[in-house]
Coordinates of C-alpha atoms and ligand atoms in Angstrom, one line a residue:
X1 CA 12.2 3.7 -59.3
X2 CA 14.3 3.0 -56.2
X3 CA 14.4 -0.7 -54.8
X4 CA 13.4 -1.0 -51.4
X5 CA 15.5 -2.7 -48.7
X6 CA 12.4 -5.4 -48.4
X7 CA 13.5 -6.7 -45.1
X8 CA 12.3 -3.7 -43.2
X9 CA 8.7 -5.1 -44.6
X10 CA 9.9 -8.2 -42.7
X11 CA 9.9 -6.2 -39.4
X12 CA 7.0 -6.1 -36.7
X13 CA 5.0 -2.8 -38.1
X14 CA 5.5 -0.7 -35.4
X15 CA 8.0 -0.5 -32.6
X16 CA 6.7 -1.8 -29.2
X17 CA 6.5 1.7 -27.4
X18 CA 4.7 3.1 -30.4
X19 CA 2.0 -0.1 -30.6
X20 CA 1.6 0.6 -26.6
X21 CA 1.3 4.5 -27.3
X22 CA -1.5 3.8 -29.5
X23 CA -3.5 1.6 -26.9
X24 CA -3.1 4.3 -24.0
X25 CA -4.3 7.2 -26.3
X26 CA -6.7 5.1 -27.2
X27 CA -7.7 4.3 -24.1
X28 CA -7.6 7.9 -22.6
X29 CA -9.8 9.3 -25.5
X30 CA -12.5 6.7 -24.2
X31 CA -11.6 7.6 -20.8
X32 CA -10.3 11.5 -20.2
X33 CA -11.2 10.8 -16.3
X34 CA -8.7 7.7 -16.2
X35 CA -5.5 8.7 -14.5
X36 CA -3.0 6.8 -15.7
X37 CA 0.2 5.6 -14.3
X38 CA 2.9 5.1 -16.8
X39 CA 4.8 2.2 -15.9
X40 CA 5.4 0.7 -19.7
X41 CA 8.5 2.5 -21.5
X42 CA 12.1 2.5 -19.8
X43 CA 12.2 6.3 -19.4
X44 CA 13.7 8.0 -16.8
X45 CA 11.9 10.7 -14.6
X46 CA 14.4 11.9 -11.9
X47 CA 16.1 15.3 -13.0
X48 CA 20.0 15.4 -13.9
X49 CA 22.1 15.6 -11.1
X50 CA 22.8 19.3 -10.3
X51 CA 27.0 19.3 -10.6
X52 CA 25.9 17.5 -14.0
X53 CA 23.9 20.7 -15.0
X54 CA 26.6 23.0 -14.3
X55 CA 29.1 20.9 -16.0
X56 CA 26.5 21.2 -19.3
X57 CA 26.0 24.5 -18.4
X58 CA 30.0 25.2 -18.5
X59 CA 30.7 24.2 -21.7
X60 CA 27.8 26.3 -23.3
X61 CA 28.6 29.2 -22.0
X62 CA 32.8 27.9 -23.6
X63 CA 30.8 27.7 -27.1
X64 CA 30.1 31.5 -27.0
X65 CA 33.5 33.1 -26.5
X66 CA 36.1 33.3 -29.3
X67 CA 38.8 31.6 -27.2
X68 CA 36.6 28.2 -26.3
X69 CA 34.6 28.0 -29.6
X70 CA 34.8 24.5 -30.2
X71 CA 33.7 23.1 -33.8
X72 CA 33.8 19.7 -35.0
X73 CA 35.6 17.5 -33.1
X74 CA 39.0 16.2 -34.8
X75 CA 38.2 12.2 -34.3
X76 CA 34.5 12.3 -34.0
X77 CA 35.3 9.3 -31.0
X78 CA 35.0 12.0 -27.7
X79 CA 36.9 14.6 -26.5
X80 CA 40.2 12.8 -24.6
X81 CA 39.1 14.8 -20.9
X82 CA 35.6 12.2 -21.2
X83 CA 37.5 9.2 -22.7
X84 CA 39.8 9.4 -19.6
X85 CA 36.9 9.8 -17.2
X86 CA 35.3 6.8 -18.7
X87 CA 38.5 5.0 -18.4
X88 CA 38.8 6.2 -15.1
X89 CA 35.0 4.9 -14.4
X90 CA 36.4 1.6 -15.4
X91 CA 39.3 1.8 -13.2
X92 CA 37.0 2.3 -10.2
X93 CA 35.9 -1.5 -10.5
X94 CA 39.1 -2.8 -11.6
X95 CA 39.0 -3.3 -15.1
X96 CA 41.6 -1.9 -17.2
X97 CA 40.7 0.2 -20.4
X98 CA 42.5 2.5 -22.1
X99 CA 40.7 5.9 -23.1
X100 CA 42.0 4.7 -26.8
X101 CA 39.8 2.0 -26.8
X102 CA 36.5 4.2 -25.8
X103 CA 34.4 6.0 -28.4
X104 CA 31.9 8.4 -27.1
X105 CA 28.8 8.3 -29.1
X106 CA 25.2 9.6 -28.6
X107 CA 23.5 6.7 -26.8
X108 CA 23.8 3.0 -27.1
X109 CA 21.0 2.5 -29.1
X110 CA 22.6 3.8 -32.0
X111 CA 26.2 1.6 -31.4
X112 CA 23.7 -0.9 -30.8
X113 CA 21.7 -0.8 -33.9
X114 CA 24.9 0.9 -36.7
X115 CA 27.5 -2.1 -35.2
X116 CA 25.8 -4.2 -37.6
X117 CA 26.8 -2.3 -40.6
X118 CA 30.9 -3.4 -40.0
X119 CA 30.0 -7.1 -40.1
X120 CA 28.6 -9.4 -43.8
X121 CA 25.1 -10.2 -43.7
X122 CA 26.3 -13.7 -44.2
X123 CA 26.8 -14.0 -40.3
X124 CA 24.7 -16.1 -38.0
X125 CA 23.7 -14.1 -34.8
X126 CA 22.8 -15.4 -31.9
X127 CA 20.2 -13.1 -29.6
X128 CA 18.9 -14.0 -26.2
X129 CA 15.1 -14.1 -25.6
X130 CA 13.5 -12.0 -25.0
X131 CA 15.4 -9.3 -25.6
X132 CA 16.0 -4.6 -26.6
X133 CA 14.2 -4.9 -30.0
X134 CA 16.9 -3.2 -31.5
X135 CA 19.4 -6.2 -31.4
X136 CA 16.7 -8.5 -33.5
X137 CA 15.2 -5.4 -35.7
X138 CA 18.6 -4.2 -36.9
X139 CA 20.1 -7.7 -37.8
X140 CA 16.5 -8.4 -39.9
X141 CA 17.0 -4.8 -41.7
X142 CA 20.0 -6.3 -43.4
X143 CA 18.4 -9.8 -44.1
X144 CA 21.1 -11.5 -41.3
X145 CA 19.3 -15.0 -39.9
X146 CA 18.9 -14.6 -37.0
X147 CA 19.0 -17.5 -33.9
X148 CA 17.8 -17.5 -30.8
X149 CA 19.0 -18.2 -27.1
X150 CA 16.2 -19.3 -24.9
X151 CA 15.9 -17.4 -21.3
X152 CA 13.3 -18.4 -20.1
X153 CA 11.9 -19.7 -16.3
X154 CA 13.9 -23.1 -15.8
X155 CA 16.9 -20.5 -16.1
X156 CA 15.9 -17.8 -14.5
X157 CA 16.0 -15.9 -17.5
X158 CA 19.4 -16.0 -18.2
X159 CA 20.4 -17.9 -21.5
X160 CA 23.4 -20.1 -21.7
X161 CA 25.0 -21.2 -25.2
X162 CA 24.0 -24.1 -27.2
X163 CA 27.5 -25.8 -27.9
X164 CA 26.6 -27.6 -31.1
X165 CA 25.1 -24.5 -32.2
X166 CA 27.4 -22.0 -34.2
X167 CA 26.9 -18.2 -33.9
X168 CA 29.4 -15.4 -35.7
X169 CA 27.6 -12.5 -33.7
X170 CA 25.8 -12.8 -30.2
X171 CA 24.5 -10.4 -27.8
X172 CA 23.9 -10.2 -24.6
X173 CA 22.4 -7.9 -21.8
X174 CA 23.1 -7.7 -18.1
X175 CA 21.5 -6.3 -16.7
X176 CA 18.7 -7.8 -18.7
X177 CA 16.2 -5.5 -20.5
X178 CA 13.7 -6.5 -20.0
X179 CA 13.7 -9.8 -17.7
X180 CA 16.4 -7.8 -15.2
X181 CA 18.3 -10.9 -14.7
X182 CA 22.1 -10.4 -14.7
X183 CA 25.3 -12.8 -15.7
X184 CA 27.4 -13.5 -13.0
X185 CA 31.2 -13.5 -13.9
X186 CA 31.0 -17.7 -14.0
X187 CA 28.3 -17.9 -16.7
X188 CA 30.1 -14.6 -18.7
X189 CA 33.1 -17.1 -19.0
X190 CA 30.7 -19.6 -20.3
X191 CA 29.8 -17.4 -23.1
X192 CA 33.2 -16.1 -23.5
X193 CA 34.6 -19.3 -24.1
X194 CA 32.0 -20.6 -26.7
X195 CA 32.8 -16.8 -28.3
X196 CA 36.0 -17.8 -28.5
X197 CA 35.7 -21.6 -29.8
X198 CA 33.4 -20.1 -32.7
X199 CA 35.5 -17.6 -33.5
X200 CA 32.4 -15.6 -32.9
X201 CA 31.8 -12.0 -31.2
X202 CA 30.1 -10.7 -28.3
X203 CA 28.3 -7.5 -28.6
X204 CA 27.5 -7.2 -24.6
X205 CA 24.7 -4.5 -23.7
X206 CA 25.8 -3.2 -20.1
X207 CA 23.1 0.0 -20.3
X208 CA 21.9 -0.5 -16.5
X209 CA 25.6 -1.5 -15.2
X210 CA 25.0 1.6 -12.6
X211 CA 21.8 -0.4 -10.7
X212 CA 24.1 -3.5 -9.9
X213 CA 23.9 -4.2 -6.6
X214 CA 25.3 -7.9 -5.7
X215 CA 29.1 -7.7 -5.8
X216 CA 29.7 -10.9 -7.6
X217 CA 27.8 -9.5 -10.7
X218 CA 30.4 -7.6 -13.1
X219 CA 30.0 -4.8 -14.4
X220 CA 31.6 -5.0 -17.7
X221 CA 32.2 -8.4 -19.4
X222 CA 36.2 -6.9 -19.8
X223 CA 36.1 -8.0 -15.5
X224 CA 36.1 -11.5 -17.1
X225 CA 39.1 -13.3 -18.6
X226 CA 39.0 -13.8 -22.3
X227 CA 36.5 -10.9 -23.1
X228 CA 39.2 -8.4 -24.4
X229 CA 39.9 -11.6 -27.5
X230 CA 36.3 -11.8 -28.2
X231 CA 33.8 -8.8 -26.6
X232 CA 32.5 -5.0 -28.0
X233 CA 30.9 -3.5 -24.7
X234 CA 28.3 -0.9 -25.0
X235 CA 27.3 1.4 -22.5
X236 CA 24.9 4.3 -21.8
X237 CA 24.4 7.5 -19.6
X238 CA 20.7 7.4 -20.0
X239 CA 19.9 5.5 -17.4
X240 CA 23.3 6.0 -15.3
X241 CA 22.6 9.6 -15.0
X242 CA 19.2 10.1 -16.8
X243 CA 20.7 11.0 -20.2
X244 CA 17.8 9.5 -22.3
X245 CA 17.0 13.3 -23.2
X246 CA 20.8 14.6 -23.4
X247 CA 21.9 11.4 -25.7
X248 CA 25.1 10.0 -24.8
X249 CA 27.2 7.0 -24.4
X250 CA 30.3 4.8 -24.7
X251 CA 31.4 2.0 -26.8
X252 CA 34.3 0.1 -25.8
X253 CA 36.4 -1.8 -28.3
X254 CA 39.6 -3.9 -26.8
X255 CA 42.9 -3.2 -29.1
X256 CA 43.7 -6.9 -29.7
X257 CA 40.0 -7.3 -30.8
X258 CA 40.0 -8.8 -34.8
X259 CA 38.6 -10.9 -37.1
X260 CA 39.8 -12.6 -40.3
X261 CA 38.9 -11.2 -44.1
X262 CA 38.0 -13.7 -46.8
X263 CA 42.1 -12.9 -47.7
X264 CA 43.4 -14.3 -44.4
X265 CA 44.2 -10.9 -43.1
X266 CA 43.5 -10.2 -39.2
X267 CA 41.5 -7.5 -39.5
X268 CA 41.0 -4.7 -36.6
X269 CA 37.3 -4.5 -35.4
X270 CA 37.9 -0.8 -33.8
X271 CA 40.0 0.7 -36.9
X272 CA 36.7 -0.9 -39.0
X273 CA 34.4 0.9 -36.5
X274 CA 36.5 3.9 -36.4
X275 CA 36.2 3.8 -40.5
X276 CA 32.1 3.5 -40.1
X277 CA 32.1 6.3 -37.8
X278 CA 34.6 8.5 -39.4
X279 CA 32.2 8.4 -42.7
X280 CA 28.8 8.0 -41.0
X281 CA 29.0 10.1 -37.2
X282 CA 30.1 14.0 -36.5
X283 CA 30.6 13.1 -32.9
X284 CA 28.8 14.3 -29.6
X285 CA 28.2 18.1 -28.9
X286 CA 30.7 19.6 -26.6
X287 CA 28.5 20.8 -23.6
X288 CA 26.8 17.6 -23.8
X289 CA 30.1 15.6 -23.2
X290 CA 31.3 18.3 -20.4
X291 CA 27.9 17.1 -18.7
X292 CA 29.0 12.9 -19.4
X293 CA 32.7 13.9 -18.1
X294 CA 31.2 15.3 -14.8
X295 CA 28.9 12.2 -14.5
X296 CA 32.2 10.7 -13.7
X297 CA 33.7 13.0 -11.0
X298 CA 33.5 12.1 -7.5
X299 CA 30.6 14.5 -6.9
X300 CA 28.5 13.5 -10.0
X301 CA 29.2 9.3 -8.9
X302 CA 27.7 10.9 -5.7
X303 CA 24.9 12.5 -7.0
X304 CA 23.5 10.2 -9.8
X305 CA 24.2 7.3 -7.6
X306 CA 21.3 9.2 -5.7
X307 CA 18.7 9.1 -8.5
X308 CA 19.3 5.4 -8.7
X309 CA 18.6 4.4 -5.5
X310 CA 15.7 6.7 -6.0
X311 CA 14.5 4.3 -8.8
X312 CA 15.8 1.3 -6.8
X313 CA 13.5 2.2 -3.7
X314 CA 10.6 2.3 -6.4
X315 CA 12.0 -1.1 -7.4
X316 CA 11.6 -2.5 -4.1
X317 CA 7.7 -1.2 -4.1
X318 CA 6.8 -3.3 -7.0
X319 CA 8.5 -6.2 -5.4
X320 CA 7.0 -6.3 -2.4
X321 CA 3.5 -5.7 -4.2
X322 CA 4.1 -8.5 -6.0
X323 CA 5.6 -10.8 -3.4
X324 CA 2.4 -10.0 -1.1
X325 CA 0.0 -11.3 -3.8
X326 CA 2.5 -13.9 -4.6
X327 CA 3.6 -13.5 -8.0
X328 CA 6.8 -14.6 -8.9
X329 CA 9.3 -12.1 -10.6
X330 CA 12.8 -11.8 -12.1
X331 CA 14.8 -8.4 -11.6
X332 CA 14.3 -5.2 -9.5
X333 CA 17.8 -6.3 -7.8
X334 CA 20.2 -5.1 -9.8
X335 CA 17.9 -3.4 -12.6
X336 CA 15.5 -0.9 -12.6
X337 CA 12.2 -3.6 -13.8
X338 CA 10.8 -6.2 -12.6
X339 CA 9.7 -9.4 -14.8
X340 CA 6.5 -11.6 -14.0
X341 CA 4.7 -14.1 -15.1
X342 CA 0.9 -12.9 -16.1
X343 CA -1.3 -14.5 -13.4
X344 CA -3.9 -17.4 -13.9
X345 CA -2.2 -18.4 -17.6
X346 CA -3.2 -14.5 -19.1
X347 CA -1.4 -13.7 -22.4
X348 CA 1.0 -10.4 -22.3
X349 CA -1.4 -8.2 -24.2
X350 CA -4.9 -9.4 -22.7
X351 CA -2.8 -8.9 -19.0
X352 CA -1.9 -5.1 -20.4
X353 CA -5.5 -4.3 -21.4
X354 CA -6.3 -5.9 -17.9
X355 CA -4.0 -3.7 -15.9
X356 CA -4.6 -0.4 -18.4
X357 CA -8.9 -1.0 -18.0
X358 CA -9.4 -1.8 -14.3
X359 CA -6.0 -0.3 -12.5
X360 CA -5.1 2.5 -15.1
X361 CA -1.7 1.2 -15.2
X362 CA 0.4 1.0 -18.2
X363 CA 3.5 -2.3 -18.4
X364 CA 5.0 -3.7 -21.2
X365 CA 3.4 -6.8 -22.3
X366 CA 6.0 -9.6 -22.7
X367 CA 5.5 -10.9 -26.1
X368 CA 7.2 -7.7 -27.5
X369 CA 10.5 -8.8 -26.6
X370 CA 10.2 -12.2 -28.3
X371 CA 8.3 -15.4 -28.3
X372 CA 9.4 -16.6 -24.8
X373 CA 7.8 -13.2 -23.3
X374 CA 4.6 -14.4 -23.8
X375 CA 2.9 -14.4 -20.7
X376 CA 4.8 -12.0 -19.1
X377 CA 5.2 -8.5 -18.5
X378 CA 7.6 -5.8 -17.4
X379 CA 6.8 -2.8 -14.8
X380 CA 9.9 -0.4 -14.7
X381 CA 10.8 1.4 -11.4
X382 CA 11.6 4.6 -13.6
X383 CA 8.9 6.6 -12.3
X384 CA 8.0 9.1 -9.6
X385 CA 7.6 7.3 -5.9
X386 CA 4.3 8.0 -4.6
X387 CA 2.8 7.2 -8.5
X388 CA 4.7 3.7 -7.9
X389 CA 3.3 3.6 -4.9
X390 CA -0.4 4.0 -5.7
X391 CA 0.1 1.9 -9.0
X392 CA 0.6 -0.7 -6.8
X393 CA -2.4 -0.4 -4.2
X394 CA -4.3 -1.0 -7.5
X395 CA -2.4 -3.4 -8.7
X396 CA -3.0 -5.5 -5.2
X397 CA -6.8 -4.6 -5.5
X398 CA -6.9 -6.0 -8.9
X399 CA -9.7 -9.0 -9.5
X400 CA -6.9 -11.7 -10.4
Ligands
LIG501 N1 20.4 -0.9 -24.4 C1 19.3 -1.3 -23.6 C2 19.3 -2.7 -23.1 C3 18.3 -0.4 -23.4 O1 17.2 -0.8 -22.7 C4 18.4 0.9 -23.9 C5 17.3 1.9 -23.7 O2 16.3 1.7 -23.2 C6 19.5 1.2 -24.7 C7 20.5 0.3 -24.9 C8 19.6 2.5 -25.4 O3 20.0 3.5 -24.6 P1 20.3 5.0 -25.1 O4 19.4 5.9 -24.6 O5 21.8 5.1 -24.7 O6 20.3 5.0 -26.6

């Protein structure tokens, strides 16, 4: 009989989005005339920019002739035309990466969650919270302890290091999902130097990097000195160009980035990654990376840029919803949600039956990012405009 890994019965049951699919079927079963505005789950809804299309399209149409076939791809890390967009990306805002040090993968969920399996389960990691699910989940599937950061109101959700408190592995997310907050470049060093000090490793989420508006927030932690010793950025083209369908992303990986064996031995962190993925990941498919490399071209900046302030317009709606009724919020600026305190004292889940029963309106209750996202809630400015729109006439109307 086959031991079981015992720390997935450690884990929440069910994934967050699935305990919130559950409650709205429920929901619509009882009530088929309810029409429900989806507000909950980070999806995007805009289509994919149209010089994007034709990129995809391109390299389809390459995989049916003889001459263009392409198979497997040698390294499994991206095709070197998509590397050196990406490195070209980076260039744009003045941080210098080599295409070397990028390896395109399908979605940063997965670099996110698999990163894990390079490190010993004897590390202490250190997670902001609230926080993506995926950073706590994947650290408790292989029994790591896990410590905490506290974001929380009195820092406007933005969680600064402990320094008597020792962490091997920390992550962080800026734009935040899901408070929105954002480091600025001053509190990145923060972190970088305690990195540093504990000889520790930053695994820095930059998935919503394209809806920065403020100038003084980076957009990688590699703008900030130091990160190159200590930092793994991942990155994602689901919601810079509405990839959550197509699957791909970017995970960069600094040359001089190591760490010491139990022998002494400096010990590469990419050439261990590269090692995981050579075994464990066949690589991207080809039209699917022709579509990432145009996401990068003057015209596809142009156009995707489009979609987001499509999303950032919607962002703006839920603001000023909330700032007429005076609720106080984090994010919306430089991220696609918004973050709120539940009003009159409500818990995260009674506020989600609240919103789902009398407005019809579906968020994401707080508490299933962590303890300190009880009593709030996230509304996401992924969806259509007029829906946002009327979503919030109902949420002004709402008996509070
Ligand atoms: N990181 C964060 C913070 C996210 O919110 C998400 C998706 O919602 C991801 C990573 C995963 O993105 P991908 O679609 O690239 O796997």
């Amino acid at each position: 009989m086959p031991q079981l890994n015992e720390n997935f019965l450690k884990l929440e049951k069910n994934y967050l989005f699935i305990n919130i699919a559950k409650k709205v079927n429920e929901f619509s079963k009882a009530h088929p005339e309810a029409d429900i505005i989806r507000m909950g789950i980070g999806d995007v809804t805009q289509p994919i920019a149209k010089c994007v299309v034709d990129a995809m399209k391109k390299g389809a149409d390459e995989m049916g002739v003889k001459e263009t076939f392409k198979g497997y791809e040698d390294s499994g890390a991206g095709y070197d035309f998509l590397k050196e967009a990406v490195s070209g990306y980076y260039k744009s805002f003045d941080v210098d990466i080599l295409p070397e040090e990028i390896r395109i993968n399908d979605g940063a969920k997965s670099d996110c969650g698999n990163i894990v399996d390079i490190f010993g389960n004897d590390n202490t990691v250190l997670i902001t919270d609230p926080a993506y699910p995926v950073y706590v989940d994947t650290n408790l599937m292989s029994g790591r302890k896990v410590i905490f950061a506290d974001s929380n109101e009195e820092n406007g959700f933005a969680a600064m290091p402990d320094p008597n408190v020792h962490a091997d592995l920390i992550y962080l997310c800026s734009p935040n999902n899901p408070t929105g907050s954002v480091y600025t470049k001053d509190q990145l060093k923060v972190w970088i130097d305690y990195a540093i000090k504990n000889d520790a490793i930053i695994i820095y989420d930059c998935a919503y990097e394209a809806f920065i508006t403020e100038e003084n927030i980076p957009r990688s932690i590699f703008a900030v000195e130091g990160a190159r010793r200590c930092a793994i950025e991942m990155c994602s083209l689901s919601k810079t160009a509405g990839f959550t369908g197509m699957r791909c992303g970017y995970t960069v990986i600094p040359n001089e980035l190591t760490a010491k064996a139990s022998d002494g031995s400096e010990v590469s962190i990419s050439a261990l990654w590269g090692r995981r993925q050579g075994s464990k990941f066949n690589g991207v498919s080809y039209p699917v990376q022709c579509a990432a490399a145009a996401v990068f071209s003057p015209k596809g900046i142009k156009q995707t840029r489009e979609n987001i302030a499509y999303y950032q317009q919607n962002a703006r709606v839920i603001a000023s919803a909330l700032d007429e009724i005076g609720i106080k919020y984090t994010g919306g600026k430089n991220s696609p949600y918004i973050w709120f305190k539940c009003p009159n004292g409500m818990g995260s889940w009674e506020f989600f039956d609240k919103l789902l029963e009398e407005a019809n309106v579906v968020g994401t209750p707080g508490a299933g990012f962590g303890r300190n996202g009880e009593g709030w809630f996230r509304l996401t400015a992924f969806g259509d405009s007029e829906r946002t729109k009327e979503a919030m006439e109902r949420f002004k109307a709402l008996k509070l």
